[in-house]
PDB file of C-alpha atoms in Angstrom:
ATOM      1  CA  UNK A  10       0.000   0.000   0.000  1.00 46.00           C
ATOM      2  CA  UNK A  11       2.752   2.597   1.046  1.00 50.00           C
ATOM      3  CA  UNK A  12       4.677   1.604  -2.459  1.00 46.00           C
ATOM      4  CA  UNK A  13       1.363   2.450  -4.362  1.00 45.00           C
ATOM      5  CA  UNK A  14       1.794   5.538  -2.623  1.00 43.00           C
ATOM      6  CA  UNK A  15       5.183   6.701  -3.731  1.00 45.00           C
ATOM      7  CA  UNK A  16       4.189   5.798  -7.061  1.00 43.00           C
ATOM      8  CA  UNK A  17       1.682   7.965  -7.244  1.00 40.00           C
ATOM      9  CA  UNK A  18       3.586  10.846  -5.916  1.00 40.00           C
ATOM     10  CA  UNK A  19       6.171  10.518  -8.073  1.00 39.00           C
ATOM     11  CA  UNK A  20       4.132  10.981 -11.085  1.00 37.00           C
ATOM     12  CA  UNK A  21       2.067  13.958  -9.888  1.00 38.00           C
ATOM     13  CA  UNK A  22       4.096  16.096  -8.137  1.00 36.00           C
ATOM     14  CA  UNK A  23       8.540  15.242  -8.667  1.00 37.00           C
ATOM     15  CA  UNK A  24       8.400  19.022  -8.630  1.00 36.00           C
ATOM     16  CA  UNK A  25       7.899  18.653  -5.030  1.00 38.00           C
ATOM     17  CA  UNK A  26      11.372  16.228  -4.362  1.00 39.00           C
ATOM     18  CA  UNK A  27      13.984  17.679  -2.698  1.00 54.00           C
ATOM     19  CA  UNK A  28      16.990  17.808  -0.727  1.00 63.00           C
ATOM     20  CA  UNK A  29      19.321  15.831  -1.641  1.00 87.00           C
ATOM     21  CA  UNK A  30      17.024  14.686  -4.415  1.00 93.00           C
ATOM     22  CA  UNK A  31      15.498  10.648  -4.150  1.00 96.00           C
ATOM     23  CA  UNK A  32      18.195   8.567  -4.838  1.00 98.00           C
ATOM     24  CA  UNK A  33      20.658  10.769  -2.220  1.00 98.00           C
ATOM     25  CA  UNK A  34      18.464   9.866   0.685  1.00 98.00           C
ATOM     26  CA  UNK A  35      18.098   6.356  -0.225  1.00 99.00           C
ATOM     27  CA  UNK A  36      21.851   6.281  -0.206  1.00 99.00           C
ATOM     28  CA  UNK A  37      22.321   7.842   3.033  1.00 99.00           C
ATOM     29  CA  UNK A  38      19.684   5.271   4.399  1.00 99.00           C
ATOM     30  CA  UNK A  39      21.432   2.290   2.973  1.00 99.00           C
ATOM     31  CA  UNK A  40      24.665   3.405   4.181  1.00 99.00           C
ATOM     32  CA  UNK A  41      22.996   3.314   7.392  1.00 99.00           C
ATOM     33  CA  UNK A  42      21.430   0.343   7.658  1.00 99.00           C
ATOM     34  CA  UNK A  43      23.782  -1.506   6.554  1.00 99.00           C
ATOM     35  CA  UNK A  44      25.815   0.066   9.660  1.00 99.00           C
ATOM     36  CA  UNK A  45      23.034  -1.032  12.388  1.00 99.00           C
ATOM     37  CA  UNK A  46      23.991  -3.789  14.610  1.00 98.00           C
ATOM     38  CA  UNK A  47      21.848  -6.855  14.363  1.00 98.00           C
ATOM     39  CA  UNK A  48      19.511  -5.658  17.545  1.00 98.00           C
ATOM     40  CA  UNK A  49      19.024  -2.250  15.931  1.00 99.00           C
ATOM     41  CA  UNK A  50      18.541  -3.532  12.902  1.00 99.00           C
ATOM     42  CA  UNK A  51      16.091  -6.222  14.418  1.00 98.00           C
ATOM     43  CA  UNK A  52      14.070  -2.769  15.907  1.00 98.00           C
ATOM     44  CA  UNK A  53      14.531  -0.746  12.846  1.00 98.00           C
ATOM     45  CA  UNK A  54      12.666  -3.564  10.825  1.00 98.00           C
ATOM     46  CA  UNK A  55      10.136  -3.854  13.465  1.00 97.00           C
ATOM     47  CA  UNK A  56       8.997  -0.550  12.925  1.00 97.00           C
ATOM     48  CA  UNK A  57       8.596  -0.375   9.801  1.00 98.00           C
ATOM     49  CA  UNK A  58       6.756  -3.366   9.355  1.00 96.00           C
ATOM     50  CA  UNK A  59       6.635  -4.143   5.094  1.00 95.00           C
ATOM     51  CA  UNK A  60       8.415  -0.740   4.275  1.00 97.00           C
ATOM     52  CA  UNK A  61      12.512  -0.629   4.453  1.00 97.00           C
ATOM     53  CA  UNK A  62      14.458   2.428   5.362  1.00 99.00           C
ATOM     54  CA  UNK A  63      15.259   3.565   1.941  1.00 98.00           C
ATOM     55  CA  UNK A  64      11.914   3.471   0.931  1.00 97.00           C
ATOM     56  CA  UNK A  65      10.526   5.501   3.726  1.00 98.00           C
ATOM     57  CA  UNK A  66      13.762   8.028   3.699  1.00 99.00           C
ATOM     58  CA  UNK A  67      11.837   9.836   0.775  1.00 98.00           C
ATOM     59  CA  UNK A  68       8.423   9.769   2.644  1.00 98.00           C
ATOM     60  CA  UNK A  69       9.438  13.392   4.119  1.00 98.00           C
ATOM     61  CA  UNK A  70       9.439  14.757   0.745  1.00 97.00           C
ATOM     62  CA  UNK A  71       7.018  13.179  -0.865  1.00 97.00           C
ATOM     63  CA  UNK A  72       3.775  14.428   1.879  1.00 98.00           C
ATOM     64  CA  UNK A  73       4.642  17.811   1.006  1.00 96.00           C
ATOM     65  CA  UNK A  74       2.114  17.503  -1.385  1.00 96.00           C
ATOM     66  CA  UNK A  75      -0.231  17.423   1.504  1.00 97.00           C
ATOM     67  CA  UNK A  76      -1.725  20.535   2.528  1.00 97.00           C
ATOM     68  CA  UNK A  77      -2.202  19.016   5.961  1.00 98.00           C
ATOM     69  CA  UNK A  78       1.985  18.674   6.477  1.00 98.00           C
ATOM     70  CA  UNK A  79       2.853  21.765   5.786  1.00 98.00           C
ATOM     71  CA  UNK A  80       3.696  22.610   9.024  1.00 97.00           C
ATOM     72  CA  UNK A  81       6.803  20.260   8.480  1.00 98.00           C
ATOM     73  CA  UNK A  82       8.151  22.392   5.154  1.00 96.00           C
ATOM     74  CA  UNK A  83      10.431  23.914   7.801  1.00 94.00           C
ATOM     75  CA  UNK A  84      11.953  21.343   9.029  1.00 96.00           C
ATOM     76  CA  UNK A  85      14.237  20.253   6.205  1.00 96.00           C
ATOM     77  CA  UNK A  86      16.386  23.333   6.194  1.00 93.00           C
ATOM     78  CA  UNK A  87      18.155  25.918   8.667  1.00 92.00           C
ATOM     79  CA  UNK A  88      19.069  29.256   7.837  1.00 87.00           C
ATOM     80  CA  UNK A  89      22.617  30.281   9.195  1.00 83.00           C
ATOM     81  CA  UNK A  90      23.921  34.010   8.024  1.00 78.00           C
ATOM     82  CA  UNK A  91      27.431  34.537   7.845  1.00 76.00           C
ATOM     83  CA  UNK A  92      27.516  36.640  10.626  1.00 77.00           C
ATOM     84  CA  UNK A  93      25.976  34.019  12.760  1.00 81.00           C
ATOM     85  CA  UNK A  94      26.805  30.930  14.399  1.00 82.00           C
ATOM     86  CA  UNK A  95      25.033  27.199  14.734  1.00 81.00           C
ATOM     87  CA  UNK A  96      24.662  27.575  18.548  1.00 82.00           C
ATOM     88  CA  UNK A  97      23.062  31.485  17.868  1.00 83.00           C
ATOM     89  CA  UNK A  98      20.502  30.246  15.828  1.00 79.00           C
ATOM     90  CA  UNK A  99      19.412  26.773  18.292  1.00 74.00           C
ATOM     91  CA  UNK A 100      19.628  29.237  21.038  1.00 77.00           C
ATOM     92  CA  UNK A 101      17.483  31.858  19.507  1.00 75.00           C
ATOM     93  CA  UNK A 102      14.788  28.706  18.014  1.00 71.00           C
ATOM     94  CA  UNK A 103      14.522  27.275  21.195  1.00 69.00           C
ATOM     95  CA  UNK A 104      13.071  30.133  22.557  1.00 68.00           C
ATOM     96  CA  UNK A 105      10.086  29.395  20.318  1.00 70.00           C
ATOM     97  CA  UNK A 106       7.419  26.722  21.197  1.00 67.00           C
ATOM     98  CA  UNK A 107       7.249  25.145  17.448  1.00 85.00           C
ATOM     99  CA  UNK A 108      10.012  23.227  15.825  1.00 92.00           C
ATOM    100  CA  UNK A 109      11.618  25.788  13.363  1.00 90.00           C
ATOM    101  CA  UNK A 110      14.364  24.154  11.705  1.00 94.00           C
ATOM    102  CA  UNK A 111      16.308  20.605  10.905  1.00 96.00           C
ATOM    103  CA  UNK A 112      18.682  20.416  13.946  1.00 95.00           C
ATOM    104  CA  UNK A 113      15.376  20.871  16.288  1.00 96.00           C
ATOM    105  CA  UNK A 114      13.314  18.197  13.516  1.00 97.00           C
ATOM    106  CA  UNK A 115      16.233  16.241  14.687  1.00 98.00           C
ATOM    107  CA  UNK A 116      16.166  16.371  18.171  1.00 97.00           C
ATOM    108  CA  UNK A 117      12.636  15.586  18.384  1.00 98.00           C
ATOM    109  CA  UNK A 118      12.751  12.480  16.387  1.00 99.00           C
ATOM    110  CA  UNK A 119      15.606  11.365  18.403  1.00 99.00           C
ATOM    111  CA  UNK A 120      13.545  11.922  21.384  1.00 99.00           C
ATOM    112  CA  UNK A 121      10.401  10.101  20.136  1.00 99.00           C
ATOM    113  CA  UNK A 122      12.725   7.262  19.263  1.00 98.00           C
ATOM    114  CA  UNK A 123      14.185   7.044  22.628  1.00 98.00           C
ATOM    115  CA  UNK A 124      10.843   6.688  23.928  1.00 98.00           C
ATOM    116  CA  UNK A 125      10.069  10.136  25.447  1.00 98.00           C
ATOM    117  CA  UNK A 126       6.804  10.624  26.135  1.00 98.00           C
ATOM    118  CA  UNK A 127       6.881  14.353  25.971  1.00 98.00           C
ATOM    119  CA  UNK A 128       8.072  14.165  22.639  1.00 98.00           C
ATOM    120  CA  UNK A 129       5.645  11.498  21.340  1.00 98.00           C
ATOM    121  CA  UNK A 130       2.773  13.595  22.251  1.00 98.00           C
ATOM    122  CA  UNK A 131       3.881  16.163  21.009  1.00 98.00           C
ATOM    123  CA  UNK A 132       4.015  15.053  17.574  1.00 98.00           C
ATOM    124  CA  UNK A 133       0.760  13.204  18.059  1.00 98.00           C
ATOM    125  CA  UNK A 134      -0.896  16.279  18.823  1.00 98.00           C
ATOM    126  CA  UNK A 135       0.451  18.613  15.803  1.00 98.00           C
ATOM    127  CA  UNK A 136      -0.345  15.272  13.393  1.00 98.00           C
ATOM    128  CA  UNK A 137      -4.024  15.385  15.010  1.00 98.00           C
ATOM    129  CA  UNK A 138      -4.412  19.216  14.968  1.00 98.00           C
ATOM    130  CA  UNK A 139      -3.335  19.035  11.158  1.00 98.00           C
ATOM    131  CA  UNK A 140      -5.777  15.823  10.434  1.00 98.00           C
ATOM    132  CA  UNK A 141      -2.864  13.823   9.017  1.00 99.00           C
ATOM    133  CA  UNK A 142      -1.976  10.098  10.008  1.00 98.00           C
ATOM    134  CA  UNK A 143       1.334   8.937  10.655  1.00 98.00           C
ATOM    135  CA  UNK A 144       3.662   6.814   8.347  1.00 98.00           C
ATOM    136  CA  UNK A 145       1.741   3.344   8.009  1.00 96.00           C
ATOM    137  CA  UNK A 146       0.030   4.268  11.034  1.00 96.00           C
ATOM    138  CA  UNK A 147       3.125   4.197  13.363  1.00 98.00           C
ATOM    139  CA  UNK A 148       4.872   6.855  15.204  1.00 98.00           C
ATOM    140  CA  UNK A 149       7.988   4.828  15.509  1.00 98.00           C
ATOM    141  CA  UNK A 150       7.946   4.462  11.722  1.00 99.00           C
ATOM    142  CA  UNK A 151       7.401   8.288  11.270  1.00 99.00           C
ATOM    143  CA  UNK A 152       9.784   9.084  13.466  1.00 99.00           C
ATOM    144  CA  UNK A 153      12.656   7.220  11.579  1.00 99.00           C
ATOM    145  CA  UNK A 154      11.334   8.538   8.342  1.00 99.00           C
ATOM    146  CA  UNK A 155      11.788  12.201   9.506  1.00 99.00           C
ATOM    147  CA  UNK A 156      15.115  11.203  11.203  1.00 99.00           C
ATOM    148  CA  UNK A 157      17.129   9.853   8.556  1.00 99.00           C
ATOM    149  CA  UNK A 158      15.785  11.946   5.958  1.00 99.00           C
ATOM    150  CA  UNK A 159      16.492  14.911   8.177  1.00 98.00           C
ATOM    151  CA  UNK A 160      19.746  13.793   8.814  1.00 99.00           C
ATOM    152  CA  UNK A 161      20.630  13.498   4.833  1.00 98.00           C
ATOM    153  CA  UNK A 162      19.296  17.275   4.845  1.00 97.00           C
ATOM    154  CA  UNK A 163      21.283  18.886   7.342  1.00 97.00           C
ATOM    155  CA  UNK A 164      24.688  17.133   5.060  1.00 98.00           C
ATOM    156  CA  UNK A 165      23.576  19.013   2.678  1.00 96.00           C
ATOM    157  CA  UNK A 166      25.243  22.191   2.520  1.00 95.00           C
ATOM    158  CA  UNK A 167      22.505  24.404   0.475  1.00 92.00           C
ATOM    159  CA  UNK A 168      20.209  23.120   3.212  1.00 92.00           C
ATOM    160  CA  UNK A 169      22.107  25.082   5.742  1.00 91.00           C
ATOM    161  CA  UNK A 170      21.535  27.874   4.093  1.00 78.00           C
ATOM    162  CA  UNK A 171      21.033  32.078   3.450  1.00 75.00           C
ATOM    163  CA  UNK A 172      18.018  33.718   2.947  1.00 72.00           C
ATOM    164  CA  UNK A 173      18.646  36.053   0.130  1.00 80.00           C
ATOM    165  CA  UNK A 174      18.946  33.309  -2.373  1.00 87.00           C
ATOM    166  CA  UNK A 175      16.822  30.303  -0.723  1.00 87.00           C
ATOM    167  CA  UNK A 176      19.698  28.368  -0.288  1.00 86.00           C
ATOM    168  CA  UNK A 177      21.346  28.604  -3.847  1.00 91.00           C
ATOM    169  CA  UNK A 178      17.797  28.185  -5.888  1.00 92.00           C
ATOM    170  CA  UNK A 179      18.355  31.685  -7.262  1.00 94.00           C
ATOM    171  CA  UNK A 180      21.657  31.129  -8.355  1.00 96.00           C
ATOM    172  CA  UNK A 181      21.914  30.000 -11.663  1.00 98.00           C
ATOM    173  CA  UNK A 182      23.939  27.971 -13.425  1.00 98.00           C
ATOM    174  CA  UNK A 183      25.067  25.837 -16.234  1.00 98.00           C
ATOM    175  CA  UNK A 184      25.858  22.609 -15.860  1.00 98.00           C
ATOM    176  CA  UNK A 185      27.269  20.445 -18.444  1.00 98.00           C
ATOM    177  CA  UNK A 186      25.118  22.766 -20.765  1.00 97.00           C
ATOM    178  CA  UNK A 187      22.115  22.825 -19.202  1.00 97.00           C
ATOM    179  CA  UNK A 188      20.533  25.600 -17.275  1.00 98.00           C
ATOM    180  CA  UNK A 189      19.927  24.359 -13.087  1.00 97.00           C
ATOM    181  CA  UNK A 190      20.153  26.461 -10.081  1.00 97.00           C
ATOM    182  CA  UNK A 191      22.742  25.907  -7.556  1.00 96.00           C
ATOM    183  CA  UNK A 192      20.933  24.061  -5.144  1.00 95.00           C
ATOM    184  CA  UNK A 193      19.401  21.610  -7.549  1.00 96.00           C
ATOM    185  CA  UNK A 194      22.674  20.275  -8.879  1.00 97.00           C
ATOM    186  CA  UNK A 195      23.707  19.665  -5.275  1.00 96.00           C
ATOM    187  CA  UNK A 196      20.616  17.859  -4.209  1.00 95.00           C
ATOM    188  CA  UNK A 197      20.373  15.682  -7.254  1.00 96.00           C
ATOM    189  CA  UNK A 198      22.736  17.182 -10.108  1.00 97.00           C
ATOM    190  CA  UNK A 199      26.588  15.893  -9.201  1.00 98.00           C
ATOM    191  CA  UNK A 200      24.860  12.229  -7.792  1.00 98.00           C
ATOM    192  CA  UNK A 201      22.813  11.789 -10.503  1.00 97.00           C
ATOM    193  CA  UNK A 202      25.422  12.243 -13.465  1.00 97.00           C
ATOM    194  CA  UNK A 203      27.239   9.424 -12.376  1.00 98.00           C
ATOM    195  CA  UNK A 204      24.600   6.854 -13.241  1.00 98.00           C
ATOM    196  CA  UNK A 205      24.526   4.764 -10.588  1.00 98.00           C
ATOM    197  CA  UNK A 206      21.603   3.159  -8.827  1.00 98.00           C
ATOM    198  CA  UNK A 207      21.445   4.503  -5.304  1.00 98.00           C
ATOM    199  CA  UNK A 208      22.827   0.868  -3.659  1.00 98.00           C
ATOM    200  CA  UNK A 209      25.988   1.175  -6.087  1.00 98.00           C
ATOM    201  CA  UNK A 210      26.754   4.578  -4.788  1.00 99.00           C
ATOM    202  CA  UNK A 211      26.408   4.236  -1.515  1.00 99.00           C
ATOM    203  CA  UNK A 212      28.666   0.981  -1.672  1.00 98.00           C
ATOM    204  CA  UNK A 213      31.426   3.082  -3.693  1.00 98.00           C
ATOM    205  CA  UNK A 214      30.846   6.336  -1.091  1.00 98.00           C
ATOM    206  CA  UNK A 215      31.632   3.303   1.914  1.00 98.00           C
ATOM    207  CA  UNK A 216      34.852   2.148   0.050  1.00 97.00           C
ATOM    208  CA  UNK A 217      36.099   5.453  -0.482  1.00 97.00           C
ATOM    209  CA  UNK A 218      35.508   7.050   3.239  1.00 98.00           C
ATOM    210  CA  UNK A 219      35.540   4.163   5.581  1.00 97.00           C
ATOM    211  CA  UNK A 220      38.838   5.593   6.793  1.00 98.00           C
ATOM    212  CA  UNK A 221      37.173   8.792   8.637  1.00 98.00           C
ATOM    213  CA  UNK A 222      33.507   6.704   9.198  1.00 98.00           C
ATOM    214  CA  UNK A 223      35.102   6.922  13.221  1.00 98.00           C
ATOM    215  CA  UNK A 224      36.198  10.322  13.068  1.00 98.00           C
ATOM    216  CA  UNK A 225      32.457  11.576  11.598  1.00 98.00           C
ATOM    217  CA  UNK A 226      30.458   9.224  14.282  1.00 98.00           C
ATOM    218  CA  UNK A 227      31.859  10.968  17.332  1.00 97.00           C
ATOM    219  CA  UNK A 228      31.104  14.632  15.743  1.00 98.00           C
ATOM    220  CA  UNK A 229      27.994  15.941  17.739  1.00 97.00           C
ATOM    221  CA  UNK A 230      25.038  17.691  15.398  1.00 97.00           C
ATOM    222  CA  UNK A 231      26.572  21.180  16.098  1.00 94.00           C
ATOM    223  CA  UNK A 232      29.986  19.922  14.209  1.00 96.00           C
ATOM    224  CA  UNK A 233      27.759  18.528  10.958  1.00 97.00           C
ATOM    225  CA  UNK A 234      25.754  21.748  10.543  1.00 95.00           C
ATOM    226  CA  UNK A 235      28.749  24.034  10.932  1.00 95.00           C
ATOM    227  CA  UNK A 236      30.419  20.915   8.194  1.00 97.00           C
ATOM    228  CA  UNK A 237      27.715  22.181   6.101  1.00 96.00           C
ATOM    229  CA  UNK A 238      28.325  25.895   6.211  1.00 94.00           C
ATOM    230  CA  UNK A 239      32.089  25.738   5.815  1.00 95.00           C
ATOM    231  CA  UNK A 240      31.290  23.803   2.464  1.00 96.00           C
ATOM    232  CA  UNK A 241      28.533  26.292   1.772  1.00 94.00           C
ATOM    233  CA  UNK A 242      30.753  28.907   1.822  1.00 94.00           C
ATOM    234  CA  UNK A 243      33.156  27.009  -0.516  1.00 96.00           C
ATOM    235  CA  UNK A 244      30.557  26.667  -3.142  1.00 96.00           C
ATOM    236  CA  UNK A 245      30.106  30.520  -3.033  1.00 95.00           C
ATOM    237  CA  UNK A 246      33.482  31.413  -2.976  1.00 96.00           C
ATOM    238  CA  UNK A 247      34.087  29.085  -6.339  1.00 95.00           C
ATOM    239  CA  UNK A 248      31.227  29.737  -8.359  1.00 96.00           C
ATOM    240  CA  UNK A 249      32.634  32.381 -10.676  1.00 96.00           C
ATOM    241  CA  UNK A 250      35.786  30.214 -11.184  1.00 96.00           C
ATOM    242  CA  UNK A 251      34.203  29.290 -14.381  1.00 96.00           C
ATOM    243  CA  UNK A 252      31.557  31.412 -16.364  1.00 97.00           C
ATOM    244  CA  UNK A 253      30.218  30.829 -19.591  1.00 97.00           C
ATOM    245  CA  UNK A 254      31.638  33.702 -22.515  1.00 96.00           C
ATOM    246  CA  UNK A 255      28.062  33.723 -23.975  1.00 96.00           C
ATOM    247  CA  UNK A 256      25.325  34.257 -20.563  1.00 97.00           C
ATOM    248  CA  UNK A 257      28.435  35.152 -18.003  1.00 97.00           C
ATOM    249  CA  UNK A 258      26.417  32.337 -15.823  1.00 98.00           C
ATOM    250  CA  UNK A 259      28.986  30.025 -13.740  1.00 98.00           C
ATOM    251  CA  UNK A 260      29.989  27.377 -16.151  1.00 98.00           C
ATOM    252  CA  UNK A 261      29.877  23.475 -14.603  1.00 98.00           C
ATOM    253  CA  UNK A 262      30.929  20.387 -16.532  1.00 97.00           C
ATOM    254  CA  UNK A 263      33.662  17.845 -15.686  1.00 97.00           C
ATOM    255  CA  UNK A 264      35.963  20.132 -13.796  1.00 96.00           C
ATOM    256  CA  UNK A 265      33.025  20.740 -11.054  1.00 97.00           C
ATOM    257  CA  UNK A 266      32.484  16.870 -11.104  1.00 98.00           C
ATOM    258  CA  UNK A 267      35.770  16.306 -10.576  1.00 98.00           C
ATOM    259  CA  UNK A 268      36.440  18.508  -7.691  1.00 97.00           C
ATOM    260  CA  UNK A 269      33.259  17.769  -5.443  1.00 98.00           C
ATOM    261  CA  UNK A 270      31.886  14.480  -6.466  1.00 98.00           C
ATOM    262  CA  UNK A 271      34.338  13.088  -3.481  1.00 98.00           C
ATOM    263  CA  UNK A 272      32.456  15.949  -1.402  1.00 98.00           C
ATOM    264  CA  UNK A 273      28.814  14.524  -2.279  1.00 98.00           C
ATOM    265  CA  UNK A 274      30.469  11.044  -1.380  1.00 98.00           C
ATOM    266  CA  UNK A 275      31.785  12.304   2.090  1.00 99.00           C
ATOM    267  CA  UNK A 276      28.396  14.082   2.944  1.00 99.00           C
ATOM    268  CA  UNK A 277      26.708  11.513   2.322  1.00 99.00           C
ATOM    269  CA  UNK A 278      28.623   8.304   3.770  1.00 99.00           C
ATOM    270  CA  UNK A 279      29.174  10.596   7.003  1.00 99.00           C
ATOM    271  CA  UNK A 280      25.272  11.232   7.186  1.00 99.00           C
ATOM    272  CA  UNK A 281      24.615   7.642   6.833  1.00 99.00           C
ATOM    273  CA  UNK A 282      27.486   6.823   9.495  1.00 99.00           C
ATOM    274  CA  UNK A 283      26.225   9.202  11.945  1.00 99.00           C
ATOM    275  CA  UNK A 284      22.373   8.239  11.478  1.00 99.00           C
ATOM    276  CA  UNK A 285      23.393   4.399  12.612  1.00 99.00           C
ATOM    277  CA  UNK A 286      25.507   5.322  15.375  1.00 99.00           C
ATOM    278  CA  UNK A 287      22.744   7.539  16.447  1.00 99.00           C
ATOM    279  CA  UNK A 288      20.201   4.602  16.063  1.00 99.00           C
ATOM    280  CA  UNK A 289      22.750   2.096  17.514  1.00 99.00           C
ATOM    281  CA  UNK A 290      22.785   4.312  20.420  1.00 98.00           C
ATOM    282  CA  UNK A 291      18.998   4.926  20.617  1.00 98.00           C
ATOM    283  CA  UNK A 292      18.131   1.364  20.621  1.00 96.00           C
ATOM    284  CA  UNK A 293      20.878   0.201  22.810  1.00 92.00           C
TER     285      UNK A 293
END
């Protein structure tokens, strides 16, 4: 029933996909489920009954076409200026009583996980003030979906981003010839030129980074949002190293493949680290 679903999101509404674009998050969910111990793994498949994490990692995206879960649009992204820092903006959001951005979409699904029951309710109650059901009825299994999808976002460095150009979807660009904005070729555009299904990347992206997979699991959340902006910053600085002679518009092709498809592999393979060794931990 939930695969009928997707189906039927995908064809009416791929405008609506995001982040790091469908086949990203089912990386960074196979990357981390196949780091799970066999209990977690045991409770991960538990709670998702029929449905497997990499199927359900897109679930986040694919509601938006719900009216009812709007309230969750926010919660994919987090807007940090350059003259701010991670801990300014968490301190300033948790001075609110909704959930305003990834790292506190994050900490809630964490919580619910962990078996809060502050938490729990409080998702139950937004879900039945909004008259909208949870993922195949169960909060555990919503809970995960958010989490690891959330977790894929917050890698992604035009989710951590500025206001003045919606996290690089006013900026654009060419790439290999075609015109995309910034933020589209990071959520789906560098991944999806290599022309892989998303199990062969994420088994390359393990080979290639399973040498810092230690050094990424003990980084708390602060260190992978302010990964993110560093990176964002990068991809600003660069843009104009290139431009077309004809439109002046930044000019991408195999050089910008070259130089940060080993960046989409580290963002993702450390998201899919970290979201195991925070399940591990959860469900220990």
């Amino acid at each position: 029933m939930l695969t009928r679903f997707f189906v039927i999101i995908l064809i009416f509404i791929p405008q609506l996909l995001a982040a790091w674009g469908a086949n990203g998050h089912r990386i960074v969910a196979q990357i981390c489920y196949d780091n799970l111990n066999p209990d977690t793994r045991a409770r991960v498949d538990k709670a998702l009954g029929d449905n497997y994490l990499a199927q359900v990692a897109n679930w986040p995206d694919y509601i938006k076409a719900e009216k009812g879960w709007d309230f969750a649009k926010p919660w994919h992204y987090m807007t940090v200026h350059a003259d701010q820092t991670t801990q300014e903006v968490a301190n300033a959001n948790h001075e609110h009583a909704d959930i305003d951005d990834v790292r506190e979409g994050i900490e809630l699904m964490t919580a619910i996980l962990q078996g809060e029951s502050d938490a729990r309710d409080r998702l139950m109650a937004i879900m039945k003030d909004n008259k909208v059901e949870p993922l195949a009825g169960s909060l555990d299994a919503t809970a995960l979906a958010f989490l690891i999808h959330f977790i894929g976002d917050v890698h992604q460095p035009m989710h951590v981003g500025k206001n003045r150009d919606l996290g690089g979807n006013k900026i654009t660009v060419l790439y290999f010839g075609e015109r995309m904005n910034l933020h589209s070729i990071w959520d789906s555009g560098i991944i999806e030129h290599e022309k892989l299904s998303y199990t062969e990347f994420a088994a390359f992206a393990t080979i290639h980074t399973r040498a810092r997979k230690a050094r990424w699991e003990k980084a708390p959340l602060n260190d992978w949002i302010n990964e993110s902006i560093e990176l964002r910053e990068r991809l600003y600085d660069t843009l104009y190293d290139r431009t077309d002679r004809e439109t002046g518009l930044p000019d991408f092709s195999w050089n910008y493949q070259h130089d940060f498809l080993p960046v989409v592999e580290d963002r993702l393979a450390a998201a899919g680290y970290r979201a195991a060794a925070l399940l591990n931990e959860v469900y220990k």
